[in-house]
PDB file of C-alpha atoms in Angstrom:
ATOM      1  CA  MET A 774     -20.084 -26.928 -15.184  1.00  0.00           C
ATOM      2  CA  ILE A 775     -18.630 -25.832 -11.853  1.00  0.00           C
ATOM      3  CA  PRO A 776     -17.053 -28.912 -10.208  1.00  0.00           C
ATOM      4  CA  VAL A 777     -15.360 -26.946  -7.415  1.00  0.00           C
ATOM      5  CA  SER A 778     -17.131 -25.407  -4.448  1.00  0.00           C
ATOM      6  CA  ILE A 779     -17.591 -21.686  -3.973  1.00  0.00           C
ATOM      7  CA  PRO A 780     -16.170 -21.814  -0.415  1.00  0.00           C
ATOM      8  CA  ALA A 781     -13.091 -23.468  -1.935  1.00  0.00           C
ATOM      9  CA  LEU A 782     -12.610 -20.455  -4.194  1.00  0.00           C
ATOM     10  CA  ALA A 783     -12.844 -17.998  -1.310  1.00  0.00           C
ATOM     11  CA  PHE A 784     -10.370 -20.083   0.699  1.00  0.00           C
ATOM     12  CA  SER A 785      -8.006 -20.346  -2.266  1.00  0.00           C
ATOM     13  CA  ILE A 786      -7.972 -16.570  -2.723  1.00  0.00           C
ATOM     14  CA  ALA A 787      -7.184 -16.024   0.929  1.00  0.00           C
ATOM     15  CA  SER A 788      -4.447 -18.658   0.804  1.00  0.00           C
ATOM     16  CA  CYS A 789      -2.847 -17.063  -2.265  1.00  0.00           C
ATOM     17  CA  ALA A 790      -2.818 -13.588  -0.800  1.00  0.00           C
ATOM     18  CA  LYS A 791      -2.006 -14.207   2.853  1.00  0.00           C
ATOM     19  CA  HIS A 792       1.629 -14.978   2.059  1.00  0.00           C
ATOM     20  CA  VAL A 793       2.131 -11.729   0.172  1.00  0.00           C
ATOM     21  CA  TYR A 794       5.396  -9.922   0.602  1.00  0.00           C
ATOM     22  CA  ALA A 795       6.009  -6.926  -1.618  1.00  0.00           C
ATOM     23  CA  THR A 796       9.459  -5.373  -1.665  1.00  0.00           C
ATOM     24  CA  PRO A 797       9.881  -1.569  -1.472  1.00  0.00           C
ATOM     25  CA  LEU A 798      11.084  -1.107  -5.026  1.00  0.00           C
ATOM     26  CA  ALA A 799       8.526   1.146  -6.741  1.00  0.00           C
ATOM     27  CA  ASN A 800       7.757   4.579  -5.331  1.00  0.00           C
ATOM     28  CA  ASN A 801       5.317   5.700  -7.992  1.00  0.00           C
ATOM     29  CA  PHE A 802       3.350   4.356 -10.916  1.00  0.00           C
ATOM     30  CA  PRO A 803       3.860   6.021 -14.319  1.00  0.00           C
ATOM     31  CA  PRO A 804       0.804   7.772 -15.782  1.00  0.00           C
ATOM     32  CA  TYR A 805      -1.965   5.718 -17.332  1.00  0.00           C
ATOM     33  CA  ASP A 806      -1.801   5.665 -21.141  1.00  0.00           C
ATOM     34  CA  PRO A 807      -4.734   3.744 -22.659  1.00  0.00           C
ATOM     35  CA  PRO A 808      -4.119   1.359 -25.543  1.00  0.00           C
ATOM     36  CA  GLY A 809      -4.446   2.880 -28.982  1.00  0.00           C
ATOM     37  CA  HIS A 810      -5.211   1.530 -32.428  1.00  0.00           C
ATOM     38  CA  GLY A 811      -3.155  -1.593 -33.091  1.00  0.00           C
ATOM     39  CA  ASP A 812      -2.025  -2.042 -29.485  1.00  0.00           C
ATOM     40  CA  ALA A 813      -2.492  -5.593 -28.206  1.00  0.00           C
ATOM     41  CA  ARG A 814      -4.011  -6.428 -24.832  1.00  0.00           C
ATOM     42  CA  SER A 815      -4.741  -9.696 -23.074  1.00  0.00           C
ATOM     43  CA  ALA A 816      -7.357 -11.250 -20.826  1.00  0.00           C
ATOM     44  CA  CYS A 817      -4.990 -10.693 -17.868  1.00  0.00           C
ATOM     45  CA  PRO A 818      -5.557  -7.309 -16.179  1.00  0.00           C
ATOM     46  CA  GLY A 819      -2.143  -7.510 -14.525  1.00  0.00           C
ATOM     47  CA  ILE A 820      -0.014  -7.497 -17.655  1.00  0.00           C
ATOM     48  CA  ASN A 821      -2.443  -5.075 -19.310  1.00  0.00           C
ATOM     49  CA  ALA A 822      -1.813  -2.630 -16.468  1.00  0.00           C
ATOM     50  CA  LEU A 823       1.944  -3.001 -16.932  1.00  0.00           C
ATOM     51  CA  ALA A 824       1.611  -2.065 -20.611  1.00  0.00           C
ATOM     52  CA  ASN A 825      -0.848   0.758 -19.929  1.00  0.00           C
ATOM     53  CA  HIS A 826       1.588   2.281 -17.435  1.00  0.00           C
ATOM     54  CA  GLY A 827       4.754   1.859 -19.479  1.00  0.00           C
ATOM     55  CA  TRP A 828       6.449  -1.045 -17.727  1.00  0.00           C
ATOM     56  CA  LEU A 829       5.930  -3.275 -20.772  1.00  0.00           C
ATOM     57  CA  PRO A 830       5.951  -2.194 -24.444  1.00  0.00           C
ATOM     58  CA  HIS A 831       2.826  -0.141 -24.970  1.00  0.00           C
ATOM     59  CA  ASN A 832       1.978  -2.032 -28.152  1.00  0.00           C
ATOM     60  CA  GLY A 833       1.819  -5.280 -26.150  1.00  0.00           C
ATOM     61  CA  ARG A 834       3.958  -7.213 -28.610  1.00  0.00           C
ATOM     62  CA  ASN A 835       7.177  -9.255 -28.675  1.00  0.00           C
ATOM     63  CA  ILE A 836       7.407  -9.479 -24.894  1.00  0.00           C
ATOM     64  CA  THR A 837      10.363 -11.517 -23.675  1.00  0.00           C
ATOM     65  CA  TYR A 838      10.919 -13.307 -20.389  1.00  0.00           C
ATOM     66  CA  ASP A 839      13.390 -10.692 -19.189  1.00  0.00           C
ATOM     67  CA  MET A 840      11.013  -7.864 -20.121  1.00  0.00           C
ATOM     68  CA  LEU A 841       8.224  -9.382 -18.053  1.00  0.00           C
ATOM     69  CA  ILE A 842      10.485 -10.117 -15.084  1.00  0.00           C
ATOM     70  CA  GLU A 843      11.744  -6.537 -14.955  1.00  0.00           C
ATOM     71  CA  ALA A 844       8.259  -5.099 -15.519  1.00  0.00           C
ATOM     72  CA  VAL A 845       6.839  -7.078 -12.605  1.00  0.00           C
ATOM     73  CA  ARG A 846       9.753  -6.080 -10.387  1.00  0.00           C
ATOM     74  CA  GLY A 847       9.449  -2.430 -11.329  1.00  0.00           C
ATOM     75  CA  GLY A 848       5.700  -2.060 -11.721  1.00  0.00           C
ATOM     76  CA  PHE A 849       4.460  -4.398  -9.001  1.00  0.00           C
ATOM     77  CA  ALA A 850       7.500  -4.298  -6.713  1.00  0.00           C
ATOM     78  CA  PHE A 851       7.762  -8.094  -6.523  1.00  0.00           C
ATOM     79  CA  ASP A 852      11.038  -9.793  -5.607  1.00  0.00           C
ATOM     80  CA  LEU A 853      14.337  -8.029  -6.024  1.00  0.00           C
ATOM     81  CA  PRO A 854      17.161  -9.860  -7.871  1.00  0.00           C
ATOM     82  CA  PRO A 855      18.324 -12.582  -7.756  1.00  0.00           C
ATOM     83  CA  SER A 856      14.846 -13.858  -6.894  1.00  0.00           C
ATOM     84  CA  VAL A 857      12.448 -14.287  -9.832  1.00  0.00           C
ATOM     85  CA  PRO A 858       8.843 -13.105  -9.303  1.00  0.00           C
ATOM     86  CA  ALA A 859       6.609 -16.183  -9.370  1.00  0.00           C
ATOM     87  CA  PHE A 860       3.789 -14.271 -11.069  1.00  0.00           C
ATOM     88  CA  ALA A 861       6.062 -13.256 -13.948  1.00  0.00           C
ATOM     89  CA  ASN A 862       7.531 -16.730 -14.318  1.00  0.00           C
ATOM     90  CA  MET A 863       4.134 -18.462 -14.372  1.00  0.00           C
ATOM     91  CA  THR A 864       2.533 -15.860 -16.631  1.00  0.00           C
ATOM     92  CA  PHE A 865       5.317 -15.973 -19.197  1.00  0.00           C
ATOM     93  CA  HIS A 866       5.297 -19.754 -19.498  1.00  0.00           C
ATOM     94  CA  ALA A 867       1.500 -19.766 -19.698  1.00  0.00           C
ATOM     95  CA  ALA A 868       1.573 -17.097 -22.405  1.00  0.00           C
ATOM     96  CA  VAL A 869       4.144 -18.754 -24.647  1.00  0.00           C
ATOM     97  CA  SER A 870       2.310 -22.086 -24.359  1.00  0.00           C
ATOM     98  CA  ASP A 871      -0.965 -20.660 -25.678  1.00  0.00           C
ATOM     99  CA  PRO A 872      -1.663 -22.342 -29.045  1.00  0.00           C
ATOM    100  CA  ALA A 873      -2.465 -18.987 -30.656  1.00  0.00           C
ATOM    101  CA  ASN A 874       0.871 -17.559 -29.559  1.00  0.00           C
ATOM    102  CA  ILE A 875       2.786 -20.643 -30.703  1.00  0.00           C
ATOM    103  CA  ALA A 876       1.339 -20.052 -34.173  1.00  0.00           C
ATOM    104  CA  VAL A 877       2.807 -16.532 -34.169  1.00  0.00           C
ATOM    105  CA  HIS A 878       5.984 -17.141 -32.139  1.00  0.00           C
ATOM    106  CA  PRO A 879       6.893 -20.838 -32.525  1.00  0.00           C
ATOM    107  CA  GLY A 880      10.194 -20.363 -30.723  1.00  0.00           C
ATOM    108  CA  ASN A 881       8.418 -19.904 -27.367  1.00  0.00           C
ATOM    109  CA  THR A 882      10.671 -16.968 -26.483  1.00  0.00           C
ATOM    110  CA  THR A 883       8.229 -14.071 -26.899  1.00  0.00           C
ATOM    111  CA  PHE A 884       4.502 -13.425 -26.785  1.00  0.00           C
ATOM    112  CA  ASP A 885       1.980 -10.897 -28.047  1.00  0.00           C
ATOM    113  CA  MET A 886      -0.796  -9.965 -25.651  1.00  0.00           C
ATOM    114  CA  ASP A 887      -3.525 -10.573 -28.220  1.00  0.00           C
ATOM    115  CA  ALA A 888      -2.164 -14.068 -28.913  1.00  0.00           C
ATOM    116  CA  VAL A 889      -2.594 -15.430 -25.383  1.00  0.00           C
ATOM    117  CA  ASN A 890      -6.381 -15.338 -25.220  1.00  0.00           C
ATOM    118  CA  THR A 891      -7.403 -18.841 -26.281  1.00  0.00           C
ATOM    119  CA  HIS A 892     -10.731 -19.579 -24.581  1.00  0.00           C
ATOM    120  CA  ASN A 893     -10.190 -21.707 -21.467  1.00  0.00           C
ATOM    121  CA  GLY A 894      -6.520 -21.758 -22.393  1.00  0.00           C
ATOM    122  CA  PRO A 895      -3.500 -21.069 -20.195  1.00  0.00           C
ATOM    123  CA  ILE A 896      -4.641 -17.513 -19.306  1.00  0.00           C
ATOM    124  CA  GLU A 897      -8.266 -16.859 -20.354  1.00  0.00           C
ATOM    125  CA  PHE A 898     -11.068 -18.601 -18.434  1.00  0.00           C
ATOM    126  CA  ASP A 899     -14.796 -18.485 -17.682  1.00  0.00           C
ATOM    127  CA  GLY A 900     -16.031 -16.624 -14.627  1.00  0.00           C
ATOM    128  CA  SER A 901     -13.712 -13.624 -14.927  1.00  0.00           C
ATOM    129  CA  LEU A 902     -14.269 -10.780 -12.491  1.00  0.00           C
ATOM    130  CA  SER A 903     -13.924  -8.161 -15.244  1.00  0.00           C
ATOM    131  CA  ARG A 904     -14.634  -9.831 -18.615  1.00  0.00           C
ATOM    132  CA  LYS A 905     -17.520 -11.523 -20.363  1.00  0.00           C
ATOM    133  CA  ASP A 906     -17.438 -15.276 -20.787  1.00  0.00           C
ATOM    134  CA  GLY A 907     -16.470 -16.316 -24.309  1.00  0.00           C
ATOM    135  CA  PHE A 908     -19.958 -17.767 -24.751  1.00  0.00           C
ATOM    136  CA  PHE A 909     -21.333 -14.206 -24.866  1.00  0.00           C
ATOM    137  CA  GLY A 910     -18.767 -12.644 -27.213  1.00  0.00           C
ATOM    138  CA  ASP A 911     -15.612 -10.632 -26.531  1.00  0.00           C
ATOM    139  CA  ASP A 912     -13.848 -12.324 -23.618  1.00  0.00           C
ATOM    140  CA  VAL A 913     -10.750 -10.122 -23.667  1.00  0.00           C
ATOM    141  CA  ALA A 914     -11.825  -6.491 -23.326  1.00  0.00           C
ATOM    142  CA  LEU A 915     -12.771  -5.201 -19.901  1.00  0.00           C
ATOM    143  CA  ASP A 916     -16.568  -5.322 -19.650  1.00  0.00           C
ATOM    144  CA  ARG A 917     -17.977  -2.538 -17.499  1.00  0.00           C
ATOM    145  CA  PRO A 918     -21.206  -4.365 -16.536  1.00  0.00           C
ATOM    146  CA  THR A 919     -19.222  -7.443 -15.441  1.00  0.00           C
ATOM    147  CA  TRP A 920     -16.796  -5.370 -13.403  1.00  0.00           C
ATOM    148  CA  GLY A 921     -19.769  -3.421 -12.041  1.00  0.00           C
ATOM    149  CA  VAL A 922     -21.266  -6.619 -10.622  1.00  0.00           C
ATOM    150  CA  GLN A 923     -17.962  -7.486  -8.957  1.00  0.00           C
ATOM    151  CA  TRP A 924     -17.771  -3.997  -7.471  1.00  0.00           C
ATOM    152  CA  ARG A 925     -21.363  -4.129  -6.197  1.00  0.00           C
ATOM    153  CA  LEU A 926     -20.703  -7.481  -4.531  1.00  0.00           C
ATOM    154  CA  MET A 927     -17.623  -6.091  -2.795  1.00  0.00           C
ATOM    155  CA  GLU A 928     -19.648  -3.122  -1.562  1.00  0.00           C
ATOM    156  CA  GLU A 929     -22.303  -5.514  -0.242  1.00  0.00           C
ATOM    157  CA  GLU A 930     -19.741  -7.689   1.508  1.00  0.00           C
ATOM    158  CA  GLN A 931     -18.090  -4.643   3.026  1.00  0.00           C
ATOM    159  CA  GLU A 932     -21.426  -3.403   4.359  1.00  0.00           C
ATOM    160  CA  ALA A 933     -22.310  -6.853   5.705  1.00  0.00           C
ATOM    161  CA  SER A 934     -18.999  -7.007   7.565  1.00  0.00           C
ATOM    162  CA  GLY A 935     -19.770  -3.726   9.307  1.00  0.00           C
ATOM    163  CA  ASN A 936     -16.844  -1.920   7.723  1.00  0.00           C
ATOM    164  CA  THR A 937     -17.011   1.426   5.987  1.00  0.00           C
ATOM    165  CA  GLY A 938     -14.482   3.600   4.265  1.00  0.00           C
ATOM    166  CA  ASP A 939     -12.356   3.748   1.161  1.00  0.00           C
ATOM    167  CA  TYR A 940     -10.792   0.278   1.392  1.00  0.00           C
ATOM    168  CA  PHE A 941     -11.737  -3.328   0.607  1.00  0.00           C
ATOM    169  CA  ASP A 942     -10.063  -5.975   2.739  1.00  0.00           C
ATOM    170  CA  LEU A 943      -9.042  -9.484   1.706  1.00  0.00           C
ATOM    171  CA  GLY A 944     -12.099 -11.158   3.217  1.00  0.00           C
ATOM    172  CA  VAL A 945     -14.452  -8.846   1.338  1.00  0.00           C
ATOM    173  CA  ALA A 946     -12.611  -9.448  -1.940  1.00  0.00           C
ATOM    174  CA  ALA A 947     -12.600 -13.236  -1.492  1.00  0.00           C
ATOM    175  CA  ARG A 948     -16.285 -13.536  -0.586  1.00  0.00           C
ATOM    176  CA  ALA A 949     -17.369 -11.213  -3.396  1.00  0.00           C
ATOM    177  CA  ARG A 950     -15.258 -13.111  -5.917  1.00  0.00           C
ATOM    178  CA  ALA A 951     -16.805 -16.423  -4.907  1.00  0.00           C
ATOM    179  CA  ARG A 952     -20.328 -15.015  -5.189  1.00  0.00           C
ATOM    180  CA  HIS A 953     -19.545 -13.532  -8.604  1.00  0.00           C
ATOM    181  CA  VAL A 954     -18.392 -16.887  -9.990  1.00  0.00           C
ATOM    182  CA  LEU A 955     -21.622 -18.496  -8.804  1.00  0.00           C
ATOM    183  CA  ILE A 956     -23.698 -15.730 -10.422  1.00  0.00           C
ATOM    184  CA  LYS A 957     -21.851 -16.099 -13.723  1.00  0.00           C
ATOM    185  CA  SER A 958     -22.257 -19.882 -13.658  1.00  0.00           C
ATOM    186  CA  ARG A 959     -26.031 -19.329 -13.616  1.00  0.00           C
ATOM    187  CA  ALA A 960     -26.142 -16.546 -16.209  1.00  0.00           C
ATOM    188  CA  GLY A 961     -27.072 -18.656 -19.224  1.00  0.00           C
ATOM    189  CA  ASN A 962     -23.658 -19.861 -20.384  1.00  0.00           C
ATOM    190  CA  SER A 963     -24.429 -23.497 -21.163  1.00  0.00           C
ATOM    191  CA  GLU A 964     -20.713 -24.125 -21.715  1.00  0.00           C
ATOM    192  CA  PHE A 965     -19.545 -22.583 -18.427  1.00  0.00           C
ATOM    193  CA  LEU A 966     -16.406 -24.376 -17.274  1.00  0.00           C
ATOM    194  CA  PHE A 967     -14.840 -23.931 -13.842  1.00  0.00           C
ATOM    195  CA  THR A 968     -12.373 -26.652 -12.918  1.00  0.00           C
ATOM    196  CA  GLU A 969      -9.643 -27.020 -10.313  1.00  0.00           C
ATOM    197  CA  GLU A 970      -7.268 -25.360 -12.790  1.00  0.00           C
ATOM    198  CA  THR A 971      -9.700 -22.469 -13.265  1.00  0.00           C
ATOM    199  CA  LEU A 972      -9.969 -22.172  -9.495  1.00  0.00           C
ATOM    200  CA  SER A 973      -6.250 -21.533  -9.265  1.00  0.00           C
ATOM    201  CA  LYS A 974      -6.286 -18.899 -12.015  1.00  0.00           C
ATOM    202  CA  SER A 975      -9.385 -17.190 -10.646  1.00  0.00           C
ATOM    203  CA  ALA A 976      -8.000 -17.019  -7.124  1.00  0.00           C
ATOM    204  CA  GLY A 977      -4.726 -15.738  -8.509  1.00  0.00           C
ATOM    205  CA  THR A 978      -6.431 -12.795 -10.221  1.00  0.00           C
ATOM    206  CA  THR A 979      -7.842 -11.499  -6.955  1.00  0.00           C
ATOM    207  CA  ALA A 980      -4.678 -12.325  -5.042  1.00  0.00           C
ATOM    208  CA  LEU A 981      -2.674 -10.372  -7.627  1.00  0.00           C
ATOM    209  CA  TYR A 982      -4.457  -7.072  -7.141  1.00  0.00           C
ATOM    210  CA  MET A 983      -4.429  -7.556  -3.375  1.00  0.00           C
ATOM    211  CA  MET A 984      -0.669  -8.113  -3.555  1.00  0.00           C
ATOM    212  CA  VAL A 985       0.040  -5.220  -5.910  1.00  0.00           C
ATOM    213  CA  LEU A 986      -2.217  -2.623  -4.318  1.00  0.00           C
ATOM    214  CA  GLY A 987      -2.321  -3.851  -0.734  1.00  0.00           C
ATOM    215  CA  GLY A 988       1.162  -5.174  -0.070  1.00  0.00           C
ATOM    216  CA  MET A 989       1.508  -6.160   3.579  1.00  0.00           C
ATOM    217  CA  THR A 990      -1.666  -4.281   4.541  1.00  0.00           C
ATOM    218  CA  LYS A 991      -4.175  -6.844   3.138  1.00  0.00           C
ATOM    219  CA  VAL A 992      -6.470  -3.975   2.143  1.00  0.00           C
ATOM    220  CA  VAL A 993      -6.971  -2.244  -1.207  1.00  0.00           C
ATOM    221  CA  LYS A 994      -7.804   1.415  -1.638  1.00  0.00           C
ATOM    222  CA  LYS A 995     -10.943   1.604  -3.763  1.00  0.00           C
ATOM    223  CA  ASP A 996      -9.814   4.286  -6.195  1.00  0.00           C
ATOM    224  CA  TRP A 997      -6.530   2.443  -6.789  1.00  0.00           C
ATOM    225  CA  LEU A 998      -8.426  -0.751  -7.596  1.00  0.00           C
ATOM    226  CA  TRP A 999     -10.663   1.206  -9.972  1.00  0.00           C
ATOM    227  CA  ALA A1000      -7.559   2.619 -11.674  1.00  0.00           C
ATOM    228  CA  PHE A1001      -5.786  -0.763 -11.813  1.00  0.00           C
ATOM    229  CA  PHE A1002      -8.547  -2.130 -14.021  1.00  0.00           C
ATOM    230  CA  GLY A1003      -8.294   0.872 -16.321  1.00  0.00           C
ATOM    231  CA  MET A1004     -11.548   2.423 -15.163  1.00  0.00           C
ATOM    232  CA  SER A1005      -9.956   5.747 -14.273  1.00  0.00           C
ATOM    233  CA  GLN A1006      -6.660   7.598 -14.437  1.00  0.00           C
ATOM    234  CA  ALA A1007      -6.292   7.916 -10.682  1.00  0.00           C
ATOM    235  CA  HIS A1008      -2.702   8.057  -9.431  1.00  0.00           C
ATOM    236  CA  ILE A1009      -1.586   5.002  -7.467  1.00  0.00           C
ATOM    237  CA  ASN A1010       0.678   6.218  -4.677  1.00  0.00           C
ATOM    238  CA  PHE A1011       3.088   3.411  -3.847  1.00  0.00           C
ATOM    239  CA  ASP A1012       4.696   5.475  -1.091  1.00  0.00           C
ATOM    240  CA  PHE A1013       1.821   4.318   1.118  1.00  0.00           C
ATOM    241  CA  LEU A1014       2.460   0.660   0.358  1.00  0.00           C
ATOM    242  CA  PHE A1015       6.204   0.563   0.422  1.00  0.00           C
ATOM    243  CA  GLY A1016       7.092   3.079   3.099  1.00  0.00           C
ATOM    244  CA  GLU A1017       9.416   1.963   5.862  1.00  0.00           C
ATOM    245  CA  ALA A1018       6.560   2.074   8.372  1.00  0.00           C
ATOM    246  CA  LEU A1019       5.191  -1.143   6.884  1.00  0.00           C
ATOM    247  CA  TYR A1020       8.384  -3.140   7.438  1.00  0.00           C
TER     248      TYR A1020
END
């Protein structure tokens, strides 16, 4: 079921990302350290990246509100004190409200990344740009074929727009994301669910990487995007994003 329109998704992504303002806090991203045996990861690529790069505990467990706030400020360069990054605030409250996490941490003060993955719950949803739908199995781990489709669609949209080069812009990302959701809705998942709430979460995923990797530029360097999703160990140079020339 997909009760929201595909153009609405593309518009929602653009609306989320067009108000981006990243503060010049981070000048480099710590090295990528992939999760090891026993390390927890979630269906959210954003907080996974923070753990993989050392901004959150590498084991992905017992994450507090303050930990997430400081990780988002340091790793994503969002909102200096006293402002609270909206992404961190929303993500934390979504995570601690997941029924699986409540069973582990009933006090609602911490979360484990592998306890916030309830299907169609506060964080996980159908139509992900990088994960399988739960109908087909593991809906948490990054799925290379799924991410490959998203990447191919972005390449197609970039070519159709007449642009070339090493960057994807916001329009390309939004149109490709909308097409990908439509493809996944027709891929044999008889339980596919994409509601107004899913629309918001789906748009937010794309807006997040545009915000983190594009800042005020509204473009994303391709190798940085590849690295953000854990597909490579490329270095993400934040000097480009947060240099004084952009402000």
